[in-house]
PDB file of C-alpha atoms in Angstrom:
ATOM      1  CA  MET A   1       0.189   0.068  -0.019  1.00 97.00           C
ATOM      2  CA  LYS A   2       1.216   3.595  -0.746  1.00 98.00           C
ATOM      3  CA  ALA A   3       0.150   6.892   1.033  1.00 98.00           C
ATOM      4  CA  VAL A   4       0.891  10.131   0.183  1.00 99.00           C
ATOM      5  CA  CYS A   5       1.635  12.067   3.401  1.00 98.00           C
ATOM      6  CA  LEU A   6       1.485  15.955   3.531  1.00 98.00           C
ATOM      7  CA  LEU A   7       4.767  16.753   5.185  1.00 98.00           C
ATOM      8  CA  SER A   8       5.560  20.148   6.206  1.00 98.00           C
ATOM      9  CA  GLY A   9       8.423  19.021   8.780  1.00 98.00           C
ATOM     10  CA  GLY A  10       6.447  20.057  11.708  1.00 97.00           C
ATOM     11  CA  MET A  11       5.197  18.170  15.141  1.00 97.00           C
ATOM     12  CA  ASP A  12       1.448  17.153  13.856  1.00 96.00           C
ATOM     13  CA  SER A  13       2.906  16.106   9.983  1.00 98.00           C
ATOM     14  CA  SER A  14       5.951  14.311  11.128  1.00 98.00           C
ATOM     15  CA  THR A  15       3.995  12.343  13.694  1.00 98.00           C
ATOM     16  CA  LEU A  16       1.275  11.660  10.968  1.00 98.00           C
ATOM     17  CA  ALA A  17       3.742  10.188   8.532  1.00 98.00           C
ATOM     18  CA  TYR A  18       5.077   7.835  11.186  1.00 98.00           C
ATOM     19  CA  LEU A  19       1.399   6.802  11.716  1.00 98.00           C
ATOM     20  CA  ALA A  20       0.684   6.188   8.363  1.00 98.00           C
ATOM     21  CA  LYS A  21       4.002   3.835   8.170  1.00 98.00           C
ATOM     22  CA  HIS A  22       2.960   2.121  11.195  1.00 98.00           C
ATOM     23  CA  ASP A  23      -0.213   1.340   9.313  1.00 98.00           C
ATOM     24  CA  GLY A  24       1.318  -0.385   6.816  1.00 98.00           C
ATOM     25  CA  TYR A  25       1.921   2.393   4.388  1.00 98.00           C
ATOM     26  CA  ASP A  26       4.961   3.042   2.073  1.00 98.00           C
ATOM     27  CA  ILE A  27       5.321   6.839   2.166  1.00 98.00           C
ATOM     28  CA  LEU A  28       5.246   9.434  -0.716  1.00 99.00           C
ATOM     29  CA  ALA A  29       6.275  12.597   1.042  1.00 99.00           C
ATOM     30  CA  LEU A  30       4.719  15.752  -0.373  1.00 98.00           C
ATOM     31  CA  HIS A  31       5.878  18.908   0.780  1.00 98.00           C
ATOM     32  CA  PHE A  32       5.050  22.463  -0.153  1.00 98.00           C
ATOM     33  CA  THR A  33       6.616  25.993  -0.095  1.00 97.00           C
ATOM     34  CA  TYR A  34       4.750  29.036  -0.819  1.00 96.00           C
ATOM     35  CA  GLY A  35       6.779  31.673   0.681  1.00 95.00           C
ATOM     36  CA  GLN A  36       6.688  31.246   4.562  1.00 96.00           C
ATOM     37  CA  ARG A  37       8.974  32.727   6.665  1.00 95.00           C
ATOM     38  CA  THR A  38      10.457  29.416   8.108  1.00 96.00           C
ATOM     39  CA  GLU A  39      10.435  27.745   4.270  1.00 97.00           C
ATOM     40  CA  GLU A  40      14.049  26.625   4.585  1.00 97.00           C
ATOM     41  CA  LYS A  41      13.621  25.135   8.205  1.00 98.00           C
ATOM     42  CA  GLU A  42      10.557  23.181   7.172  1.00 98.00           C
ATOM     43  CA  ARG A  43      12.129  21.713   3.802  1.00 98.00           C
ATOM     44  CA  GLU A  44      15.243  20.536   6.050  1.00 98.00           C
ATOM     45  CA  CYS A  45      13.026  19.109   8.852  1.00 98.00           C
ATOM     46  CA  ALA A  46      10.568  17.244   6.104  1.00 98.00           C
ATOM     47  CA  LYS A  47      13.312  16.054   4.176  1.00 98.00           C
ATOM     48  CA  ARG A  48      15.198  14.501   7.306  1.00 98.00           C
ATOM     49  CA  ILE A  49      11.766  12.582   8.229  1.00 98.00           C
ATOM     50  CA  ALA A  50      11.209  11.501   4.981  1.00 98.00           C
ATOM     51  CA  ARG A  51      14.524   9.734   5.078  1.00 98.00           C
ATOM     52  CA  HIS A  52      13.812   8.383   8.541  1.00 98.00           C
ATOM     53  CA  LEU A  53      10.967   6.802   6.733  1.00 98.00           C
ATOM     54  CA  ASN A  54      12.498   5.595   3.897  1.00 98.00           C
ATOM     55  CA  ALA A  55      10.118   7.343   1.913  1.00 98.00           C
ATOM     56  CA  LEU A  56       9.713   5.948  -1.712  1.00 98.00           C
ATOM     57  CA  GLU A  57       9.843   9.722  -3.096  1.00 98.00           C
ATOM     58  CA  PHE A  58       9.996  13.403  -1.767  1.00 98.00           C
ATOM     59  CA  LEU A  59       8.208  15.852  -3.758  1.00 98.00           C
ATOM     60  CA  GLU A  60       8.435  19.265  -3.382  1.00 98.00           C
ATOM     61  CA  VAL A  61       5.848  21.741  -4.577  1.00 98.00           C
ATOM     62  CA  ASP A  62       6.418  25.473  -4.800  1.00 98.00           C
ATOM     63  CA  LEU A  63       2.621  27.169  -4.292  1.00 98.00           C
ATOM     64  CA  ALA A  64       4.505  30.475  -4.546  1.00 96.00           C
ATOM     65  CA  TYR A  65       0.932  32.157  -5.765  1.00 96.00           C
ATOM     66  CA  LEU A  66      -0.021  31.714  -2.206  1.00 96.00           C
ATOM     67  CA  LYS A  67       2.550  34.793  -1.180  1.00 95.00           C
ATOM     68  CA  ALA A  68       1.386  36.777  -4.126  1.00 95.00           C
ATOM     69  CA  VAL A  69      -2.065  36.323  -2.669  1.00 94.00           C
ATOM     70  CA  GLY A  70      -1.078  37.443   0.632  1.00 94.00           C
ATOM     71  CA  ALA A  71      -3.418  38.111   3.499  1.00 94.00           C
ATOM     72  CA  SER A  72      -1.438  36.167   5.872  1.00 94.00           C
ATOM     73  CA  SER A  73       1.158  37.057   8.235  1.00 94.00           C
ATOM     74  CA  LEU A  74       3.116  33.497   7.426  1.00 93.00           C
ATOM     75  CA  THR A  75       3.999  34.997   4.028  1.00 93.00           C
ATOM     76  CA  ASP A  76       3.392  38.617   4.012  1.00 93.00           C
ATOM     77  CA  PRO A  77       6.832  40.155   5.502  1.00 89.00           C
ATOM     78  CA  ALA A  78       4.691  43.732   6.077  1.00 92.00           C
ATOM     79  CA  MET A  79       2.337  41.823   8.432  1.00 94.00           C
ATOM     80  CA  ARG A  80       3.824  40.969  12.438  1.00 92.00           C
ATOM     81  CA  ILE A  81       3.379  37.558  13.742  1.00 91.00           C
ATOM     82  CA  LYS A  82       1.502  37.901  16.860  1.00 90.00           C
ATOM     83  CA  PRO A  83       2.386  36.195  20.395  1.00 93.00           C
ATOM     84  CA  HIS A  84       0.074  34.020  21.366  1.00 90.00           C
ATOM     85  CA  THR A  85      -0.946  36.373  24.175  1.00 90.00           C
ATOM     86  CA  GLU A  86      -1.978  38.940  21.346  1.00 87.00           C
ATOM     87  CA  ALA A  87      -4.038  36.006  18.965  1.00 74.00           C
ATOM     88  CA  GLY A  88      -7.768  36.981  20.573  1.00 73.00           C
ATOM     89  CA  GLU A  89     -10.320  35.312  19.209  1.00 78.00           C
ATOM     90  CA  GLY A  90     -11.802  33.955  15.424  1.00 82.00           C
ATOM     91  CA  ILE A  91      -9.701  33.521  12.896  1.00 86.00           C
ATOM     92  CA  PRO A  92      -5.743  34.338  13.272  1.00 88.00           C
ATOM     93  CA  ASP A  93      -3.942  36.308  10.543  1.00 89.00           C
ATOM     94  CA  THR A  94      -1.677  33.382  10.176  1.00 90.00           C
ATOM     95  CA  TYR A  95      -4.409  31.639   8.309  1.00 91.00           C
ATOM     96  CA  VAL A  96      -3.451  31.319   4.578  1.00 93.00           C
ATOM     97  CA  PRO A  97      -6.573  31.617   2.766  1.00 94.00           C
ATOM     98  CA  PHE A  98      -8.074  28.324   1.670  1.00 95.00           C
ATOM     99  CA  ARG A  99      -4.414  26.637   1.691  1.00 95.00           C
ATOM    100  CA  ASN A 100      -5.891  22.984   2.666  1.00 96.00           C
ATOM    101  CA  ALA A 101      -7.740  22.787  -0.497  1.00 97.00           C
ATOM    102  CA  ASN A 102      -4.694  24.048  -2.520  1.00 98.00           C
ATOM    103  CA  LEU A 103      -2.771  21.245  -0.700  1.00 98.00           C
ATOM    104  CA  LEU A 104      -5.125  18.622  -1.262  1.00 98.00           C
ATOM    105  CA  SER A 105      -5.723  19.113  -4.655  1.00 98.00           C
ATOM    106  CA  VAL A 106      -1.966  18.734  -5.315  1.00 98.00           C
ATOM    107  CA  ALA A 107      -1.977  15.708  -3.173  1.00 98.00           C
ATOM    108  CA  THR A 108      -5.035  14.086  -5.203  1.00 98.00           C
ATOM    109  CA  SER A 109      -3.206  14.628  -8.578  1.00 98.00           C
ATOM    110  CA  PHE A 110      -0.072  13.036  -7.101  1.00 99.00           C
ATOM    111  CA  ALA A 111      -1.666  10.112  -5.383  1.00 98.00           C
ATOM    112  CA  GLU A 112      -3.852   9.378  -8.623  1.00 98.00           C
ATOM    113  CA  ALA A 113      -0.532   9.482 -10.875  1.00 98.00           C
ATOM    114  CA  ARG A 114       0.971   7.257  -8.389  1.00 98.00           C
ATOM    115  CA  ARG A 115      -1.537   4.681  -7.520  1.00 98.00           C
ATOM    116  CA  ALA A 116      -1.358   5.854  -3.805  1.00 98.00           C
ATOM    117  CA  ASP A 117      -4.228   4.337  -1.700  1.00 98.00           C
ATOM    118  CA  ALA A 118      -4.607   7.186   0.770  1.00 98.00           C
ATOM    119  CA  ILE A 119      -3.619  10.779   1.495  1.00 98.00           C
ATOM    120  CA  TYR A 120      -2.767  11.555   5.090  1.00 98.00           C
ATOM    121  CA  ILE A 121      -3.339  15.063   6.445  1.00 98.00           C
ATOM    122  CA  GLY A 122      -2.578  16.105   9.930  1.00 96.00           C
ATOM    123  CA  VAL A 123      -5.557  18.659  10.603  1.00 93.00           C
ATOM    124  CA  GLN A 124      -6.188  18.308  14.363  1.00 90.00           C
ATOM    125  CA  ALA A 125      -8.770  19.508  16.944  1.00 73.00           C
ATOM    126  CA  SER A 126      -7.085  22.574  18.124  1.00 72.00           C
ATOM    127  CA  ASP A 127      -7.247  24.411  14.771  1.00 60.00           C
ATOM    128  CA  TYR A 128     -11.175  23.983  14.323  1.00 50.00           C
ATOM    129  CA  SER A 129     -11.669  27.638  15.632  1.00 57.00           C
ATOM    130  CA  GLY A 130      -9.239  29.387  13.933  1.00 74.00           C
ATOM    131  CA  TYR A 131      -8.713  27.721  10.554  1.00 87.00           C
ATOM    132  CA  PRO A 132     -12.248  26.616   8.673  1.00 90.00           C
ATOM    133  CA  ASP A 133     -10.271  24.493   6.105  1.00 92.00           C
ATOM    134  CA  CYS A 134      -9.400  22.288   9.019  1.00 90.00           C
ATOM    135  CA  ARG A 135     -13.181  21.410  10.242  1.00 91.00           C
ATOM    136  CA  PRO A 136     -14.170  17.612   9.781  1.00 92.00           C
ATOM    137  CA  GLU A 137     -16.889  19.158   7.315  1.00 94.00           C
ATOM    138  CA  PHE A 138     -14.590  20.619   5.245  1.00 94.00           C
ATOM    139  CA  ILE A 139     -12.336  17.073   5.286  1.00 95.00           C
ATOM    140  CA  ASP A 140     -15.941  15.143   4.393  1.00 96.00           C
ATOM    141  CA  ALA A 141     -16.713  17.409   1.424  1.00 97.00           C
ATOM    142  CA  PHE A 142     -13.284  17.249  -0.142  1.00 98.00           C
ATOM    143  CA  GLN A 143     -13.252  13.433   0.003  1.00 98.00           C
ATOM    144  CA  LYS A 144     -16.260  13.670  -1.897  1.00 98.00           C
ATOM    145  CA  VAL A 145     -14.340  15.930  -4.334  1.00 98.00           C
ATOM    146  CA  ILE A 146     -11.517  13.094  -4.770  1.00 98.00           C
ATOM    147  CA  THR A 147     -14.160  10.529  -5.294  1.00 98.00           C
ATOM    148  CA  LEU A 148     -15.868  12.597  -8.138  1.00 98.00           C
ATOM    149  CA  GLY A 149     -12.811  14.233  -9.581  1.00 98.00           C
ATOM    150  CA  THR A 150     -10.569  10.831 -10.029  1.00 98.00           C
ATOM    151  CA  ARG A 151     -10.792   7.806 -12.055  1.00 97.00           C
ATOM    152  CA  PRO A 152     -13.491   5.689 -11.156  1.00 95.00           C
ATOM    153  CA  ASP A 153     -10.969   2.683  -9.884  1.00 96.00           C
ATOM    154  CA  SER A 154      -8.935   5.220  -8.054  1.00 97.00           C
ATOM    155  CA  GLY A 155     -10.278   4.315  -4.455  1.00 98.00           C
ATOM    156  CA  ILE A 156      -8.345   7.198  -3.164  1.00 98.00           C
ATOM    157  CA  THR A 157      -9.083   7.456   0.723  1.00 98.00           C
ATOM    158  CA  LEU A 158      -8.263  10.978   2.453  1.00 98.00           C
ATOM    159  CA  LYS A 159      -7.285  10.037   6.138  1.00 98.00           C
ATOM    160  CA  THR A 160      -7.301  12.432   9.107  1.00 97.00           C
ATOM    161  CA  PRO A 161      -6.166  10.186  12.067  1.00 97.00           C
ATOM    162  CA  PHE A 162      -5.840  13.544  14.245  1.00 95.00           C
ATOM    163  CA  VAL A 163      -8.972  15.420  13.228  1.00 93.00           C
ATOM    164  CA  ARG A 164     -10.493  14.549  16.731  1.00 91.00           C
ATOM    165  CA  LEU A 165      -7.406  15.161  18.715  1.00 94.00           C
ATOM    166  CA  ASN A 166      -5.433  17.981  20.440  1.00 92.00           C
ATOM    167  CA  LYS A 167      -1.552  18.222  20.334  1.00 94.00           C
ATOM    168  CA  ALA A 168      -1.042  16.322  23.740  1.00 95.00           C
ATOM    169  CA  GLU A 169      -2.718  13.380  22.357  1.00 96.00           C
ATOM    170  CA  ILE A 170      -1.092  13.383  19.277  1.00 97.00           C
ATOM    171  CA  LEU A 171       2.249  13.751  20.808  1.00 98.00           C
ATOM    172  CA  LYS A 172       1.557  10.986  23.150  1.00 98.00           C
ATOM    173  CA  ILE A 173       0.965   8.743  19.870  1.00 98.00           C
ATOM    174  CA  GLY A 174       4.228  10.196  18.436  1.00 98.00           C
ATOM    175  CA  MET A 175       6.278   9.068  21.549  1.00 98.00           C
ATOM    176  CA  GLU A 176       4.910   5.745  20.893  1.00 98.00           C
ATOM    177  CA  LEU A 177       6.157   5.603  17.360  1.00 98.00           C
ATOM    178  CA  ARG A 178       9.621   7.054  18.530  1.00 98.00           C
ATOM    179  CA  VAL A 179       8.993  10.224  15.928  1.00 98.00           C
ATOM    180  CA  PRO A 180      12.320  12.282  16.114  1.00 98.00           C
ATOM    181  CA  TYR A 181      10.938  15.413  16.969  1.00 98.00           C
ATOM    182  CA  GLU A 182      14.371  17.095  17.219  1.00 98.00           C
ATOM    183  CA  ASP A 183      14.016  16.858  13.555  1.00 98.00           C
ATOM    184  CA  THR A 184      10.831  18.946  13.280  1.00 98.00           C
ATOM    185  CA  TRP A 185      10.115  22.427  13.616  1.00 98.00           C
ATOM    186  CA  SER A 186       6.817  24.455  14.441  1.00 97.00           C
ATOM    187  CA  CYS A 187       7.774  27.929  14.862  1.00 97.00           C
ATOM    188  CA  TYR A 188       6.095  30.575  12.521  1.00 96.00           C
ATOM    189  CA  ALA A 189       8.773  33.361  12.822  1.00 96.00           C
ATOM    190  CA  GLU A 190      12.299  31.945  13.188  1.00 96.00           C
ATOM    191  CA  ASN A 191      14.395  29.290  11.066  1.00 96.00           C
ATOM    192  CA  GLU A 192      17.548  28.740  13.699  1.00 96.00           C
ATOM    193  CA  VAL A 193      16.109  29.451  17.398  1.00 98.00           C
ATOM    194  CA  ALA A 194      12.446  28.743  17.957  1.00 98.00           C
ATOM    195  CA  CYS A 195      10.626  32.138  19.117  1.00 97.00           C
ATOM    196  CA  GLY A 196       8.503  30.737  21.960  1.00 97.00           C
ATOM    197  CA  ILE A 197       5.965  32.787  21.984  1.00 96.00           C
ATOM    198  CA  CYS A 198       3.720  32.473  18.490  1.00 95.00           C
ATOM    199  CA  GLY A 199       1.040  30.318  18.473  1.00 92.00           C
ATOM    200  CA  SER A 200       2.456  27.468  17.121  1.00 94.00           C
ATOM    201  CA  CYS A 201       5.521  27.314  19.520  1.00 96.00           C
ATOM    202  CA  HIS A 202       2.910  28.158  22.363  1.00 95.00           C
ATOM    203  CA  PHE A 203       0.842  25.070  22.016  1.00 94.00           C
ATOM    204  CA  ARG A 204       3.771  22.598  20.915  1.00 96.00           C
ATOM    205  CA  LEU A 205       5.523  23.713  24.021  1.00 97.00           C
ATOM    206  CA  GLU A 206       2.122  23.248  26.091  1.00 96.00           C
ATOM    207  CA  ALA A 207       1.752  19.629  24.750  1.00 96.00           C
ATOM    208  CA  PHE A 208       5.046  18.773  25.720  1.00 98.00           C
ATOM    209  CA  ARG A 209       4.778  20.032  29.327  1.00 98.00           C
ATOM    210  CA  SER A 210       1.513  18.310  29.786  1.00 97.00           C
ATOM    211  CA  ILE A 211       3.167  14.934  29.377  1.00 97.00           C
ATOM    212  CA  GLY A 212       5.842  15.865  31.479  1.00 97.00           C
ATOM    213  CA  MET A 213       8.608  16.000  28.490  1.00 97.00           C
ATOM    214  CA  GLN A 214      11.020  18.715  27.333  1.00 97.00           C
ATOM    215  CA  ASP A 215      10.848  19.708  23.919  1.00 98.00           C
ATOM    216  CA  PRO A 216      14.353  18.717  22.222  1.00 98.00           C
ATOM    217  CA  ILE A 217      14.226  21.830  19.777  1.00 98.00           C
ATOM    218  CA  PRO A 218      16.004  25.292  20.897  1.00 97.00           C
ATOM    219  CA  TYR A 219      13.842  28.154  22.069  1.00 98.00           C
ATOM    220  CA  ARG A 220      14.769  31.482  22.885  1.00 93.00           C
TER     221      ARG A 220
END
């Protein structure tokens, strides 16, 4: 069996890829760049995780148009990455408009071309309130798109094993699977030493604290 795994190099996607391997799939790693601030570090980490898993392929796709579209502090240097304490309610400014639909469209093409059985994406429960394209309803709708838009015999299943889990629960799974978290990166702002204060750093550190473990990556 083969599975396309969306592999950003972050904590969730790396755990996801390890879980797909554990589920019996050979890995087709799919990594995206779209002008995000930590593009260089994410690429490096994604490649390391793919090597650890003996991935059949590592495909890097440049979605530079998402940077041109803008409206996200991840891709627009004129916008500040806010500390978690300033995030407030509603959709955060780190949201990249309709990003997951773009990623999943490419993943579907890759999966169909390689006759893969599944696509794994690491959407998770903590993202629901902020990111509309992480909701279970969105995933269900996109499964219908995949089924309708691919060959009748493709049978590609969109798998979201973390969709109802929080980060601490995901981390517990990763510890059991021995995910090398020292080779992952979650910071939105920095490439060398994680800022420790952006939303992504905050939730990652909180997850490690909740299970009584120290995060192995460096922080300010």
